[in-house]
PDB file of C-alpha atoms in Angstrom:
ATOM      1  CA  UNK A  14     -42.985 157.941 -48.055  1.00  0.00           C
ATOM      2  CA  UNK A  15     -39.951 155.685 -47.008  1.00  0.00           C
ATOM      3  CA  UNK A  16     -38.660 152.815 -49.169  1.00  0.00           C
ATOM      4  CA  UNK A  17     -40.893 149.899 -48.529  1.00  0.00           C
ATOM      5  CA  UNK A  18     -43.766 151.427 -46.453  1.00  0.00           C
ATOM      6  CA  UNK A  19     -46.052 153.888 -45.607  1.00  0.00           C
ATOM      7  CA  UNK A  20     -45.328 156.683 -43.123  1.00  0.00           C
ATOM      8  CA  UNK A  21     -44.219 156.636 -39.695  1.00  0.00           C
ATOM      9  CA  UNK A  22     -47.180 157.222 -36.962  1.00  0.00           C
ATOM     10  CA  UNK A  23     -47.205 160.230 -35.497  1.00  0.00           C
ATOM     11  CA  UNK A  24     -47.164 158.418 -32.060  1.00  0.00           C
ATOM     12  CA  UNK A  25     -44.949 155.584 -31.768  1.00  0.00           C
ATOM     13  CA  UNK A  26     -42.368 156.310 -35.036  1.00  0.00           C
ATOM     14  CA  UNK A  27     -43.248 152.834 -36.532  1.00  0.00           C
ATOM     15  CA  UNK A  28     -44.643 152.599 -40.357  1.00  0.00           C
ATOM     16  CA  UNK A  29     -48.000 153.240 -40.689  1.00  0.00           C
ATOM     17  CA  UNK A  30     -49.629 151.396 -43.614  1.00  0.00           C
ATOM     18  CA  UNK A  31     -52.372 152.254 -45.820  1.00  0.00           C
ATOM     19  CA  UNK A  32     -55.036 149.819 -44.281  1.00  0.00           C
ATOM     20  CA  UNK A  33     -54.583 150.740 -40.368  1.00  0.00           C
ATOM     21  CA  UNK A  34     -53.604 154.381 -41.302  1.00  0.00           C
ATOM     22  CA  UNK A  35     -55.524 157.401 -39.344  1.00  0.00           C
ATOM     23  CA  UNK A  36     -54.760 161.066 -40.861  1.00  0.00           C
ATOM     24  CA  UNK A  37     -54.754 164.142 -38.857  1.00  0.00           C
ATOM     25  CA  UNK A  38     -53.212 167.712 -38.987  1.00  0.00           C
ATOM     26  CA  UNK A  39     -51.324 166.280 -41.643  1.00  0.00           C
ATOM     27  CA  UNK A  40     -49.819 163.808 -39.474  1.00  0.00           C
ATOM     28  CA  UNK A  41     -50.596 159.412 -40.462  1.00  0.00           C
ATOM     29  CA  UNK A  42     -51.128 157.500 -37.134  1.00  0.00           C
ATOM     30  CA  UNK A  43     -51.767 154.506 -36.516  1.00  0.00           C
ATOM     31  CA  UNK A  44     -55.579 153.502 -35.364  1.00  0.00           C
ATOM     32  CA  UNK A  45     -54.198 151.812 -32.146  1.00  0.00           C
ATOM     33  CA  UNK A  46     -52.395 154.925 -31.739  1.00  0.00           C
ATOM     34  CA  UNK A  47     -54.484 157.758 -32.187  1.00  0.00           C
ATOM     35  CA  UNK A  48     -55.432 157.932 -28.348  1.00  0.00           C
ATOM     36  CA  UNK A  49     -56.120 161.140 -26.378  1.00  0.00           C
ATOM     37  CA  UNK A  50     -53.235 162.275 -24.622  1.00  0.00           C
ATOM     38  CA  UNK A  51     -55.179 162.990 -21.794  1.00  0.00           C
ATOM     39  CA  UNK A  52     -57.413 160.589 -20.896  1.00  0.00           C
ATOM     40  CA  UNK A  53     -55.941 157.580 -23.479  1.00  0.00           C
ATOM     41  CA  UNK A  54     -59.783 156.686 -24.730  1.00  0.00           C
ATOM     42  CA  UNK A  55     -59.447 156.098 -28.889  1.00  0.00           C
ATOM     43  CA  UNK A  56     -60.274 159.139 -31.197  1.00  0.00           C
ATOM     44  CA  UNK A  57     -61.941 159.143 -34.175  1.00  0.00           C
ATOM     45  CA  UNK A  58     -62.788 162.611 -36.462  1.00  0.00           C
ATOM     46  CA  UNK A  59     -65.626 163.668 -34.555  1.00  0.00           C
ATOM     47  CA  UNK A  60     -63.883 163.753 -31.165  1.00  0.00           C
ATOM     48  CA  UNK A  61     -60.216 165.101 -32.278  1.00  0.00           C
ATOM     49  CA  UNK A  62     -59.218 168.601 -31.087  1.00  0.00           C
ATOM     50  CA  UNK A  63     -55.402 169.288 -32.119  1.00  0.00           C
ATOM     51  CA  UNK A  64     -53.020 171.854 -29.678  1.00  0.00           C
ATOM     52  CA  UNK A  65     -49.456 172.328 -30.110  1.00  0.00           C
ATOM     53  CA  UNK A  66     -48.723 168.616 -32.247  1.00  0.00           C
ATOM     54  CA  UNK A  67     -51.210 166.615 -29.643  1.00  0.00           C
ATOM     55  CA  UNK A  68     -54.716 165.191 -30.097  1.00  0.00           C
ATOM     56  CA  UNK A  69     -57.092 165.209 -27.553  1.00  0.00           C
ATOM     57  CA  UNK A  70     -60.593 164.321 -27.430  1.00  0.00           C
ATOM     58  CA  UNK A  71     -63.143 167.245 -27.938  1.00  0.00           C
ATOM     59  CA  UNK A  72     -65.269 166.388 -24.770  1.00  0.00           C
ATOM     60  CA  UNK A  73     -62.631 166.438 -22.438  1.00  0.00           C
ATOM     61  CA  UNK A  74     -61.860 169.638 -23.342  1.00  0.00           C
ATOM     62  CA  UNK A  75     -65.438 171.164 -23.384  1.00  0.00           C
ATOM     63  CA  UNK A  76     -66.202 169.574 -20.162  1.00  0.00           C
ATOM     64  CA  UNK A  77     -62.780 171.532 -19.017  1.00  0.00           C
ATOM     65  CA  UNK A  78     -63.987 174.705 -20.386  1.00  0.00           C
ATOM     66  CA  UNK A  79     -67.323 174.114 -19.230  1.00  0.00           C
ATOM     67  CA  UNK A  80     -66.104 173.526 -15.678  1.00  0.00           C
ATOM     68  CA  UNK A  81     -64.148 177.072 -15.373  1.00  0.00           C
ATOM     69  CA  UNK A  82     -67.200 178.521 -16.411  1.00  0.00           C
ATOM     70  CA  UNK A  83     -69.101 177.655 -13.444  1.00  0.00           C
ATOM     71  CA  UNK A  84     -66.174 178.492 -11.308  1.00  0.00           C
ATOM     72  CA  UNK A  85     -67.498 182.516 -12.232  1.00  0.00           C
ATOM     73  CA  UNK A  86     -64.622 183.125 -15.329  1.00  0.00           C
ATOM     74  CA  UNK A  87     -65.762 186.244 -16.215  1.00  0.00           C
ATOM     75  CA  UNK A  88     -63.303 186.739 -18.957  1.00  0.00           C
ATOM     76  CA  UNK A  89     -64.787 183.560 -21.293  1.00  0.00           C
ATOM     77  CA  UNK A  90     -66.931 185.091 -23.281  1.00  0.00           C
ATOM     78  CA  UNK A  91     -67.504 182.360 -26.271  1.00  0.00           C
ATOM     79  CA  UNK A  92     -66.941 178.770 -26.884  1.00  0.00           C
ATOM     80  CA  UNK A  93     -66.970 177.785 -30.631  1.00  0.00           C
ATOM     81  CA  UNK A  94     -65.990 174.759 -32.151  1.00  0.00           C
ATOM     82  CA  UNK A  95     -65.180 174.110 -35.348  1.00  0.00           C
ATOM     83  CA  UNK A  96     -64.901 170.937 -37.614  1.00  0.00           C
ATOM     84  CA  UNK A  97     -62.175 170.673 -40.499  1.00  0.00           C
ATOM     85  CA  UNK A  98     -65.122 171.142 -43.145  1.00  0.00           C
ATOM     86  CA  UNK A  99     -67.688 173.073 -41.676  1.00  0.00           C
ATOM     87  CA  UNK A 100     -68.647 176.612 -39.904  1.00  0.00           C
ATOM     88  CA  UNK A 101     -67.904 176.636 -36.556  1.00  0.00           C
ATOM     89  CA  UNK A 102     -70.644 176.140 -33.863  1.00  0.00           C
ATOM     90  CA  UNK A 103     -71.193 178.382 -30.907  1.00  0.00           C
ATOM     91  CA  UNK A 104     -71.360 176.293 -27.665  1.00  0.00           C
ATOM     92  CA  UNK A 105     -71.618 179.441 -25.243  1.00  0.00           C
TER      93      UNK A 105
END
């Protein structure tokens, strides 16, 4: 934690304090700031799905997954999902 704040959002590098701070993969955001990087609608723990350092929300990328599925991908053969607490759920 830096000298006279909290820590720095994960999005826009400002301080994040305690009251408006959002936690995930380790990383403190701000709640303003913890946005999809997709489609910019506001996240919240049920609708976070981490890849490579970015958050994006969890139906976006179902609904992506879902959509190569009915364009015949033969090679998908399971779609889990899996909460940061609990076993993970088999969608297809």
């Amino acid at each position: 934690m830096p000298l006279g704040g909290g820590n720095k959002c994960g999005c826009c590098q400002k301080t994040v304090y305690f009251a408006e701070e959002v936690q995930c993969d380790g990383r403190s955001f701000h709640k303003s700031c913890f946005l999809c990087m997709v489609c910019r609608k506001n996240l919240d723990s049920t609708t976070v799905a981490t890849h490579e350092n970015e958050v994006y929300n969890i139906h976006l990328a179902v609904n992506f997954l879902v959509s190569l599925l009915k364009k015949n991908w033969q090679n998908v053969r399971a779609l889990y999902i899996k909460s940061s607490m609990g076993k993970p759920q088999r969608l297809y």
